[in-house]
mmCIF file of C-alpha atoms and ligand atoms in Angstrom:
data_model
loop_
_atom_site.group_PDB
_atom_site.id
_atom_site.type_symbol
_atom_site.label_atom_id
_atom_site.label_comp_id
_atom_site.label_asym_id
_atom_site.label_seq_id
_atom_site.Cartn_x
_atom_site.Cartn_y
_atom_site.Cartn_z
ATOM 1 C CA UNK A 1 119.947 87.265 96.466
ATOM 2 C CA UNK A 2 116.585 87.301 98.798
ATOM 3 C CA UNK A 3 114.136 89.565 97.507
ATOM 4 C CA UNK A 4 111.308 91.832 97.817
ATOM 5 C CA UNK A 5 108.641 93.079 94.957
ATOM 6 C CA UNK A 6 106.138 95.326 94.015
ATOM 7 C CA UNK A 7 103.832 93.807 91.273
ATOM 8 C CA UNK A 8 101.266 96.597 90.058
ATOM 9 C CA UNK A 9 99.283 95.491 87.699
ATOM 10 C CA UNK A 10 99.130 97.952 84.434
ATOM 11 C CA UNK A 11 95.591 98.777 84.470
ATOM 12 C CA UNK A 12 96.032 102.718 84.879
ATOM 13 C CA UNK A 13 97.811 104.699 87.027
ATOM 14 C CA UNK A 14 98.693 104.166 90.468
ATOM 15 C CA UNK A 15 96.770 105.830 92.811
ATOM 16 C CA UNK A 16 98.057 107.161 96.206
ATOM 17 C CA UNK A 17 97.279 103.770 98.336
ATOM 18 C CA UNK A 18 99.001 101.120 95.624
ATOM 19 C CA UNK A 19 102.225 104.245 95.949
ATOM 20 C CA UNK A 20 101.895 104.215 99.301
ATOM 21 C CA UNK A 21 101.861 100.208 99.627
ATOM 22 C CA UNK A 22 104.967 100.394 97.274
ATOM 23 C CA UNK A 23 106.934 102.714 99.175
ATOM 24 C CA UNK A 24 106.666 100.187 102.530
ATOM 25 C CA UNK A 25 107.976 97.076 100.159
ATOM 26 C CA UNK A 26 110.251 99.058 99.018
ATOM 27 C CA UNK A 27 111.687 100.204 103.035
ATOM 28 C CA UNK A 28 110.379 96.381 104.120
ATOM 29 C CA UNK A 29 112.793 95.092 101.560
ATOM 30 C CA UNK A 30 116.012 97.534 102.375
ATOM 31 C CA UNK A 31 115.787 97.736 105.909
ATOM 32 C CA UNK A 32 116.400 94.134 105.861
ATOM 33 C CA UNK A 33 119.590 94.272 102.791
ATOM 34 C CA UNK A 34 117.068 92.505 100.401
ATOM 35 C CA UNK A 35 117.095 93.201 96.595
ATOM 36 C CA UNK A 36 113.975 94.989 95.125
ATOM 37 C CA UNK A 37 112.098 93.772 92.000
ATOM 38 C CA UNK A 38 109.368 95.707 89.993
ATOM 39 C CA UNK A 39 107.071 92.820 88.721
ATOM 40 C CA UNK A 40 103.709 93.759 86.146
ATOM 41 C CA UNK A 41 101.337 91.527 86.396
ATOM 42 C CA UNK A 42 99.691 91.426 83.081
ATOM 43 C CA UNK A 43 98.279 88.493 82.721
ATOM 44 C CA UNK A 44 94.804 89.717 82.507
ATOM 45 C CA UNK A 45 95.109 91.475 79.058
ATOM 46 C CA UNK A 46 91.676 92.894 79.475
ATOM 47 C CA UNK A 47 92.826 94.802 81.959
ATOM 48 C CA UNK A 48 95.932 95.819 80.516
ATOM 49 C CA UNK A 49 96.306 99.599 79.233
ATOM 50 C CA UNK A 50 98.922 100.567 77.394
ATOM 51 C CA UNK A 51 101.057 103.206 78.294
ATOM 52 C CA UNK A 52 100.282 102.096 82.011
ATOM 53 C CA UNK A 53 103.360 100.488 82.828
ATOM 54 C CA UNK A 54 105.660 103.275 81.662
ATOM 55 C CA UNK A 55 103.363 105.495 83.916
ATOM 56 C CA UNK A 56 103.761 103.729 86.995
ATOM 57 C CA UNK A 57 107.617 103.268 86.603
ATOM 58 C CA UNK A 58 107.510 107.146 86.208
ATOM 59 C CA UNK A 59 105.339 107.338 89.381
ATOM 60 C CA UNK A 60 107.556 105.185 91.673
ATOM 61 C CA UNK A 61 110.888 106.161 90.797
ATOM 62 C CA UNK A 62 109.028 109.533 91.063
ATOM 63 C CA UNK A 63 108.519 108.927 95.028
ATOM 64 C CA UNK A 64 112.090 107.993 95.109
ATOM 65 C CA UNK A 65 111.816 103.699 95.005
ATOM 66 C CA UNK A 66 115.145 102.243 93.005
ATOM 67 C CA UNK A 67 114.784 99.008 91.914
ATOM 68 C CA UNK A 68 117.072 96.041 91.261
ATOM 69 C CA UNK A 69 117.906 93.851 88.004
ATOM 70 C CA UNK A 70 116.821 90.138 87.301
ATOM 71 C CA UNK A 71 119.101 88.523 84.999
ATOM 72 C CA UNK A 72 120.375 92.204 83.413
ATOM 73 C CA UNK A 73 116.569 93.743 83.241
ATOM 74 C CA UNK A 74 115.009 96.645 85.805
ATOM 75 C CA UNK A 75 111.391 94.807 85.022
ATOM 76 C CA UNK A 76 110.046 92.097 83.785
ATOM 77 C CA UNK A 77 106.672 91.133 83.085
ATOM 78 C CA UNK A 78 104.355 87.953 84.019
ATOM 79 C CA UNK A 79 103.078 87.453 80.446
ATOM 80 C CA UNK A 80 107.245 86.583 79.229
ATOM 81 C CA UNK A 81 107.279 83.836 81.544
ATOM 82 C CA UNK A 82 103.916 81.621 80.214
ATOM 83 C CA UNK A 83 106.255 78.780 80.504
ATOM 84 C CA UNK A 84 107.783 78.754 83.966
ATOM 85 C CA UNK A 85 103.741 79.082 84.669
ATOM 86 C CA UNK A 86 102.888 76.013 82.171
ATOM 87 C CA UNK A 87 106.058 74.023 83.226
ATOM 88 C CA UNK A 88 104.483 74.129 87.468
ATOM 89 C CA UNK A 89 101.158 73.394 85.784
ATOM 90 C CA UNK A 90 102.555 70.347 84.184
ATOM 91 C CA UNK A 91 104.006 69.416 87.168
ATOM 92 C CA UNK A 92 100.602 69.458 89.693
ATOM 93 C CA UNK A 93 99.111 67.395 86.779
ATOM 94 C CA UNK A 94 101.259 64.929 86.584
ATOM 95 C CA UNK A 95 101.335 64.747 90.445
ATOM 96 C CA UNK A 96 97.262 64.113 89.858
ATOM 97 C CA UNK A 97 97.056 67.525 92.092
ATOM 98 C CA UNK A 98 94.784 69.344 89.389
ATOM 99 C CA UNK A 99 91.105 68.484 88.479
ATOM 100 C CA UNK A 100 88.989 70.127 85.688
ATOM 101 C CA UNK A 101 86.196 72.450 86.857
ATOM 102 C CA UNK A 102 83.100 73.277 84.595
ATOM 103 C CA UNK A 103 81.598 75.910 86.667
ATOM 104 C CA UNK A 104 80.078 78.928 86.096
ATOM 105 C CA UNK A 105 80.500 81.739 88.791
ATOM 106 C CA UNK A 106 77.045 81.928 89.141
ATOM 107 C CA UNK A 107 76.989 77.769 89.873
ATOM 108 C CA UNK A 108 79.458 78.433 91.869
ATOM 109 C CA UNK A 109 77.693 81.044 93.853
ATOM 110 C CA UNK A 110 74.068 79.285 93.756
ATOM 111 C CA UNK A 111 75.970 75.972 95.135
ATOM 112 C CA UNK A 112 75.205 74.420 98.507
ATOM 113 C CA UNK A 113 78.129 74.377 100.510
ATOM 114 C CA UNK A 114 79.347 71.997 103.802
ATOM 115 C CA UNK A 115 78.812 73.777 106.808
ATOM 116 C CA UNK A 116 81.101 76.037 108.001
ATOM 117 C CA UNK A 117 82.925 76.032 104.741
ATOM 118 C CA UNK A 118 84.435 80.064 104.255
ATOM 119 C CA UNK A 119 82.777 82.354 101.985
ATOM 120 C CA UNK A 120 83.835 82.391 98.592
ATOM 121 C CA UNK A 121 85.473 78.594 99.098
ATOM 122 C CA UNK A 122 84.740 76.307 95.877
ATOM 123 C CA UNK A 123 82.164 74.144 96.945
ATOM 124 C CA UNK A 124 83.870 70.440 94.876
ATOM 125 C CA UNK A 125 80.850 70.376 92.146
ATOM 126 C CA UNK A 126 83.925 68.802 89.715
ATOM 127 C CA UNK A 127 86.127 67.372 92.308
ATOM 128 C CA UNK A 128 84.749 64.107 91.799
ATOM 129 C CA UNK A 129 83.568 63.908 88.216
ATOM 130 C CA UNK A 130 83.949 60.647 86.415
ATOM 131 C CA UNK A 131 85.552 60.562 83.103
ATOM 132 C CA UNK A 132 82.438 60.348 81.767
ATOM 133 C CA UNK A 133 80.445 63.547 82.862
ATOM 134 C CA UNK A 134 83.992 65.603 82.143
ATOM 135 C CA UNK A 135 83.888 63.990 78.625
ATOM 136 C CA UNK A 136 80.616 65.439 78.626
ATOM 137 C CA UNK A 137 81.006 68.440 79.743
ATOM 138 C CA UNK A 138 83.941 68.919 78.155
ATOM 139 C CA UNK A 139 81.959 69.613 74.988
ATOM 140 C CA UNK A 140 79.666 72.175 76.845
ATOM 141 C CA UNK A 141 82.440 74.577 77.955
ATOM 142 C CA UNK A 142 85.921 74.945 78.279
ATOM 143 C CA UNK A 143 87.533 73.903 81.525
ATOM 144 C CA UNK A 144 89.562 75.447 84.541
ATOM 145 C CA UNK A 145 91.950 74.078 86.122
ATOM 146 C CA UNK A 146 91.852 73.778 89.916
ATOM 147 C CA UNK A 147 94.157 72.379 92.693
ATOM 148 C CA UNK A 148 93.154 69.331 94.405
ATOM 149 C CA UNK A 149 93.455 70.275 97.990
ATOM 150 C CA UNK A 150 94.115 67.584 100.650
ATOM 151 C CA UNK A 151 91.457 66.106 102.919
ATOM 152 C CA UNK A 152 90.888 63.850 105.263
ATOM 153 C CA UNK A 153 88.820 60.844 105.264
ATOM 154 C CA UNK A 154 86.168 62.570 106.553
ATOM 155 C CA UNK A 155 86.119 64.883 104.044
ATOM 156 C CA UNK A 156 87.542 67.865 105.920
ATOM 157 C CA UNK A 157 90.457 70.599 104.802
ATOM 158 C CA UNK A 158 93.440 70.767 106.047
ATOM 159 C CA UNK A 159 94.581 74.061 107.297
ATOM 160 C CA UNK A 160 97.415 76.415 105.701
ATOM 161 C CA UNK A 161 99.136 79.008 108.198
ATOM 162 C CA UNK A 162 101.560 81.917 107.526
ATOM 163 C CA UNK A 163 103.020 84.547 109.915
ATOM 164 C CA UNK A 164 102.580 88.201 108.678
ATOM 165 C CA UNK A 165 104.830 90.690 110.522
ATOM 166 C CA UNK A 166 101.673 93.143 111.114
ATOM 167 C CA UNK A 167 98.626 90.852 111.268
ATOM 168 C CA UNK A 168 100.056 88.123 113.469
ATOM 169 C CA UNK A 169 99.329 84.252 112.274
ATOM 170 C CA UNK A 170 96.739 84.135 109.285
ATOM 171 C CA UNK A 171 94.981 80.689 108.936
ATOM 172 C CA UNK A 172 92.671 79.278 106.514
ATOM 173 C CA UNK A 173 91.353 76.133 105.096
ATOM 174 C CA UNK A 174 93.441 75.449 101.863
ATOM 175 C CA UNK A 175 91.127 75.789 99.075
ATOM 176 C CA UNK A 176 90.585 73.882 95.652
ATOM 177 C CA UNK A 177 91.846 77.282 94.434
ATOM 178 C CA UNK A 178 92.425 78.080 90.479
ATOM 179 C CA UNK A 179 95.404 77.777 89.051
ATOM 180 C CA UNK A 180 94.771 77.771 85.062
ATOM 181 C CA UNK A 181 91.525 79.701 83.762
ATOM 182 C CA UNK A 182 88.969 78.786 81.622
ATOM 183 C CA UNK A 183 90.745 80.982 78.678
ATOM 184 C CA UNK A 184 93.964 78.638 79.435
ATOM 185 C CA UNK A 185 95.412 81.373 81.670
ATOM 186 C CA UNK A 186 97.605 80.966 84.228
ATOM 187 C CA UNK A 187 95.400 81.718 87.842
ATOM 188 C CA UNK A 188 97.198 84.856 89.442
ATOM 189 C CA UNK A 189 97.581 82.426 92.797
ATOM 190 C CA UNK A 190 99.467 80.271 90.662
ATOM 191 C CA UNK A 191 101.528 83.353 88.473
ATOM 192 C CA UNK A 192 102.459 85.301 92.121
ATOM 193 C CA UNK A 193 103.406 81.950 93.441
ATOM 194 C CA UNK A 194 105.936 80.795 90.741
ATOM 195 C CA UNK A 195 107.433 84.032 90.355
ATOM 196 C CA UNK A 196 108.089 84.867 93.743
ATOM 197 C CA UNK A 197 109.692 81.262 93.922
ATOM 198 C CA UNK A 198 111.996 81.796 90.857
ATOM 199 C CA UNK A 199 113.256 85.612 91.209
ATOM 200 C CA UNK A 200 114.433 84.935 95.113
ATOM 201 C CA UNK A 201 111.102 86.820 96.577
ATOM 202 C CA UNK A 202 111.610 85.479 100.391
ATOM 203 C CA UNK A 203 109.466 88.630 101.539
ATOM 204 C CA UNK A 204 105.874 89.710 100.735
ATOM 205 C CA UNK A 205 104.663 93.097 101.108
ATOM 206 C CA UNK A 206 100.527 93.888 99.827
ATOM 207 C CA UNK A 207 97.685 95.124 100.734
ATOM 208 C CA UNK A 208 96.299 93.574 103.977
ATOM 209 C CA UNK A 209 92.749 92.855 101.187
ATOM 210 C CA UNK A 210 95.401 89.886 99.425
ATOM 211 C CA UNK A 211 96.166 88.384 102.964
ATOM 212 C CA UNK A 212 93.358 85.482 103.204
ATOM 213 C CA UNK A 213 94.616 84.384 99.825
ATOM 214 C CA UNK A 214 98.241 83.894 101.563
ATOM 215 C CA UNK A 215 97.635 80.631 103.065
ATOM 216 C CA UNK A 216 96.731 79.013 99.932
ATOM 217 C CA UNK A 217 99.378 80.394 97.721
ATOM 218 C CA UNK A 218 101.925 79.404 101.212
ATOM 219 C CA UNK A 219 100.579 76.174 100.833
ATOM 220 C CA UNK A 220 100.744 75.917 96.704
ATOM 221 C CA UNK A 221 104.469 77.530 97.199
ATOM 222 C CA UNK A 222 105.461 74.282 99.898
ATOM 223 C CA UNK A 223 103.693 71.769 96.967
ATOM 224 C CA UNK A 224 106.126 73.190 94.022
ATOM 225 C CA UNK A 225 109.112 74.070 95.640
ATOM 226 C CA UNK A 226 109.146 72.452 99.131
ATOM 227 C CA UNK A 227 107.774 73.350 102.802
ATOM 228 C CA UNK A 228 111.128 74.510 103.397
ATOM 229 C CA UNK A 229 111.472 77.010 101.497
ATOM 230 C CA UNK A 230 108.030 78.262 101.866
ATOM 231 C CA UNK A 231 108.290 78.675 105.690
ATOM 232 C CA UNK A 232 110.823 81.087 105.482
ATOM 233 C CA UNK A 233 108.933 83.621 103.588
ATOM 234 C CA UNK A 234 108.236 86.962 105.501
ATOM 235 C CA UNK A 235 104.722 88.266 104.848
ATOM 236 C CA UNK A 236 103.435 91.662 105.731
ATOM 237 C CA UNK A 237 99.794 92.916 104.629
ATOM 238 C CA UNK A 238 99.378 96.555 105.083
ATOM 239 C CA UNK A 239 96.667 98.486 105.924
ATOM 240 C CA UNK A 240 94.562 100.305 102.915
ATOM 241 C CA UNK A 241 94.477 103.851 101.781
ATOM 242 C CA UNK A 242 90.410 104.587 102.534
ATOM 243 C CA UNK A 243 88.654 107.220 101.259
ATOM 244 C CA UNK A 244 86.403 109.574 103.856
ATOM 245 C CA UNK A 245 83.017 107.237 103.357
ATOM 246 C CA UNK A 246 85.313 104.507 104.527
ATOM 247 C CA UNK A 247 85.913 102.331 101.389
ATOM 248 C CA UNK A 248 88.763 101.202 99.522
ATOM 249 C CA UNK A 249 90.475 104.477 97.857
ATOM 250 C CA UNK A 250 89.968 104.147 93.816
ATOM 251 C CA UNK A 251 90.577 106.902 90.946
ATOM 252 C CA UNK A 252 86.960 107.924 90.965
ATOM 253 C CA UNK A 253 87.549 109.820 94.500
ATOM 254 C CA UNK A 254 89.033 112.447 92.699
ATOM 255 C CA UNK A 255 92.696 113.401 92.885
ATOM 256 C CA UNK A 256 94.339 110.721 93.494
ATOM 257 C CA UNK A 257 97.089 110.151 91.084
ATOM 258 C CA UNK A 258 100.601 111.337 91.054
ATOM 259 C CA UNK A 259 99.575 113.667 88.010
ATOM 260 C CA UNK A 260 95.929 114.766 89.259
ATOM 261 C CA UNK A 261 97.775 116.147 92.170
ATOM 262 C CA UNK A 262 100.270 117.831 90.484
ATOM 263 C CA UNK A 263 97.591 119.682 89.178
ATOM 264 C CA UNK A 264 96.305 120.743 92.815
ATOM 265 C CA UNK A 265 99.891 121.688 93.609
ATOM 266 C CA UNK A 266 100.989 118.489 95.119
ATOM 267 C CA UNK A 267 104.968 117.925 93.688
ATOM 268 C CA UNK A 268 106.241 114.322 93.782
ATOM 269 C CA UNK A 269 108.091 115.517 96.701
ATOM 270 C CA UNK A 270 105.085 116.887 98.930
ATOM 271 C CA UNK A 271 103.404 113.623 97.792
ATOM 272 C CA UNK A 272 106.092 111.095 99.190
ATOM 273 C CA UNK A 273 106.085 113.198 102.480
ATOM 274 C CA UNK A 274 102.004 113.052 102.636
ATOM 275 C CA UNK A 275 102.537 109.089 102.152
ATOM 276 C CA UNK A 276 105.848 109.071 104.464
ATOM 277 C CA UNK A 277 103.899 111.366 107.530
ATOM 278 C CA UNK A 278 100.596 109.020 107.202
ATOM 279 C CA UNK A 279 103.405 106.006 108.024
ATOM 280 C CA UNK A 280 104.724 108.455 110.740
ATOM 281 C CA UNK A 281 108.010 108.639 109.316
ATOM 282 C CA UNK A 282 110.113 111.923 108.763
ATOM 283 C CA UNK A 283 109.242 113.549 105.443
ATOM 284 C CA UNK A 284 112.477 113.439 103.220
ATOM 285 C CA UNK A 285 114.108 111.555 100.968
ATOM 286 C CA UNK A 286 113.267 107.638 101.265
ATOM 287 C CA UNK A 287 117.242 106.534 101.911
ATOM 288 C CA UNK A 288 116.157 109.142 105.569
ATOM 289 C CA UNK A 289 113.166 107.625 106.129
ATOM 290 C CA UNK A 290 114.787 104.095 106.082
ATOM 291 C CA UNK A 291 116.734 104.876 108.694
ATOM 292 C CA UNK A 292 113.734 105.614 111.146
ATOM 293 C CA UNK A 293 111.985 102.493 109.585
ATOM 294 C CA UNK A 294 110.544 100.285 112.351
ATOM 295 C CA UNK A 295 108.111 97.341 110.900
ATOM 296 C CA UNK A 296 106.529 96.866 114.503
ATOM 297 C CA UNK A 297 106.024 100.944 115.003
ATOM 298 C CA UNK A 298 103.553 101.007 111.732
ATOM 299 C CA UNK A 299 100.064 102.361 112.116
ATOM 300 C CA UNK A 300 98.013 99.190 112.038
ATOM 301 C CA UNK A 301 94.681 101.247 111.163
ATOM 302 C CA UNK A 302 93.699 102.331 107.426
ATOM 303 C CA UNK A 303 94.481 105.986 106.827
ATOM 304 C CA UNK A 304 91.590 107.859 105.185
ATOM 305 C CA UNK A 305 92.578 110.157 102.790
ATOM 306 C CA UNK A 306 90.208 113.236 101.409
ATOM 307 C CA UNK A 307 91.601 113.891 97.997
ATOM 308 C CA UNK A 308 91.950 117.892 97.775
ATOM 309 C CA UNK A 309 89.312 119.890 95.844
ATOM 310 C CA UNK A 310 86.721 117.302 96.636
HETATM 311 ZN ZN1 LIG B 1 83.432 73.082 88.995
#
């Protein structure tokens, strides 16, 4: 069954942009018959709070989202599956599409770079290593694992291209992106990719600040599982929640959680209509608002919200 997802991670509570990016997966996904899967991403166990998952599910069936089972479960979580994530691992290796890296992000910051190369690009300090300097370096640190991207003779990228519904064609040079950390870790391009592969995921709804990382995981998808079947994934990056000075909305603005609104007077119900209105759909119950959904009649701007009290 073609999917969409939602994959919080469980690092606290959902504030009122990640609910709001939920709820449009969530019409995304049934305006177009697809199932809907709630995916925690908690690889990062540092970042993992307990308690936080049961939250969010709270939140979001809260705003009215329903979700649908994988094989007899409502959720399931990226650290049960290490090895689906090993297994594609194994497989770039043994295609001689991985390298080791040694880097430091500070190395990596402080390195020169080939002209026009995009910000934040891995400049190919390890790329060509020979067994010797890994062997030696090896010893200094542990390493990461990174994909070999493809070049040319000449030494330049190749380019990776998706469609998103809402931005219009997103290119980029395919990187020589992570895939396995330095701690042994599955990369979270690498995690998202596999996942979305192996529970049906043929649409992709996020936050429009994931969408330069599409092209690579696109590209990483076509390498594991075939061109084919990557090409007919629908993307969609959405536009942010901001907060009145402009950036990002996060839990320091104020009230900006399900519960710290509650405490304002904000009901779940008042707060699915704010979210609904600010997507200028009819404020109701979700199943309504699905029936007004139009993906092409979405504000394309971020909406700034001004938490109450503040
Ligand atoms: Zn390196």
């Amino acid at each position: 069954m073609p999917a969409g997802r939602y994959a919080p991670s469980p690092s606290g509570e959902l504030h009122l942009g990640n609910l709001r990016t939920g709820m449009l997966a969530w019409l995304f996904a049934r305006a177009s018959g697809r199932d809907f899967l709630l995916r925690f991403e908690d690889l990062d166990l540092d970042r993992t709070v307990a308690g936080a998952e049961n939250q969010q599910s709270q939140d979001l069936h809260a705003m009215g989202l329903t979700f649908d089972a994988l094989d007899g479960a409502r959720l399931f979580r990226q650290s049960e599956r290490m090895e689906l994530y090993a297994d594609a691992i194994a497989r770039l290796q043994q295609d001689g599409l991985t390298y080791e890296c040694f880097c430091s992000r500070r190395e990596i910051r402080e390195a020169a770079r080939a002209p026009h190369a995009p910000t934040g690009a891995y400049p190919g300090t390890c790329r060509d290593l020979t067994e010797e300097q890994r062997a030696r370096r090896r010893a200094e640190r542990p390493a990461a694992l990174r994909l070999r991207a493809p070049r040319s003779a000449a030494g330049t990228a190749e380019q990776s291209s998706v469609e998103d519904v809402l931005l219009g064609r997103i290119t980029t040079e395919v990187d020589d992106f992570v895939i396995q950390r330095n701690d042994g870790t599955p990369a979270y391009n690498l995690a998202v990719v596999v996942d979305d592969h192996l529970t049906g995921v043929d649409q992709v709804v996020r936050g429009d600040d994931l969408a330069s990382s599409t092209p690579n995981q696109a590209y990483l998808r076509g390498l594991l599982y075939g061109w084919h079947a990557a090409a007919e994934v629908q993307y969609a990056h959405v536009p942010l929640v901001l907060n009145t000075e402009g950036q990002r909305l996060a839990k320091r603005d104020g009230a900006v959680t399900r519960a710290a609104l509650q405490e304002q007077g904000i009901d779940a119900a008042s707060l699915r209509d704010l979210l609904l209105v600010s997507l200028g759909l009819p404020p109701g119950p979700l199943a309504q608002a699905l029936e007004s959904f139009d993906p092409t009649a979405l504000p394309t701007e971020p909406w700034v919200f001004q938490p109450p009290g503040s």
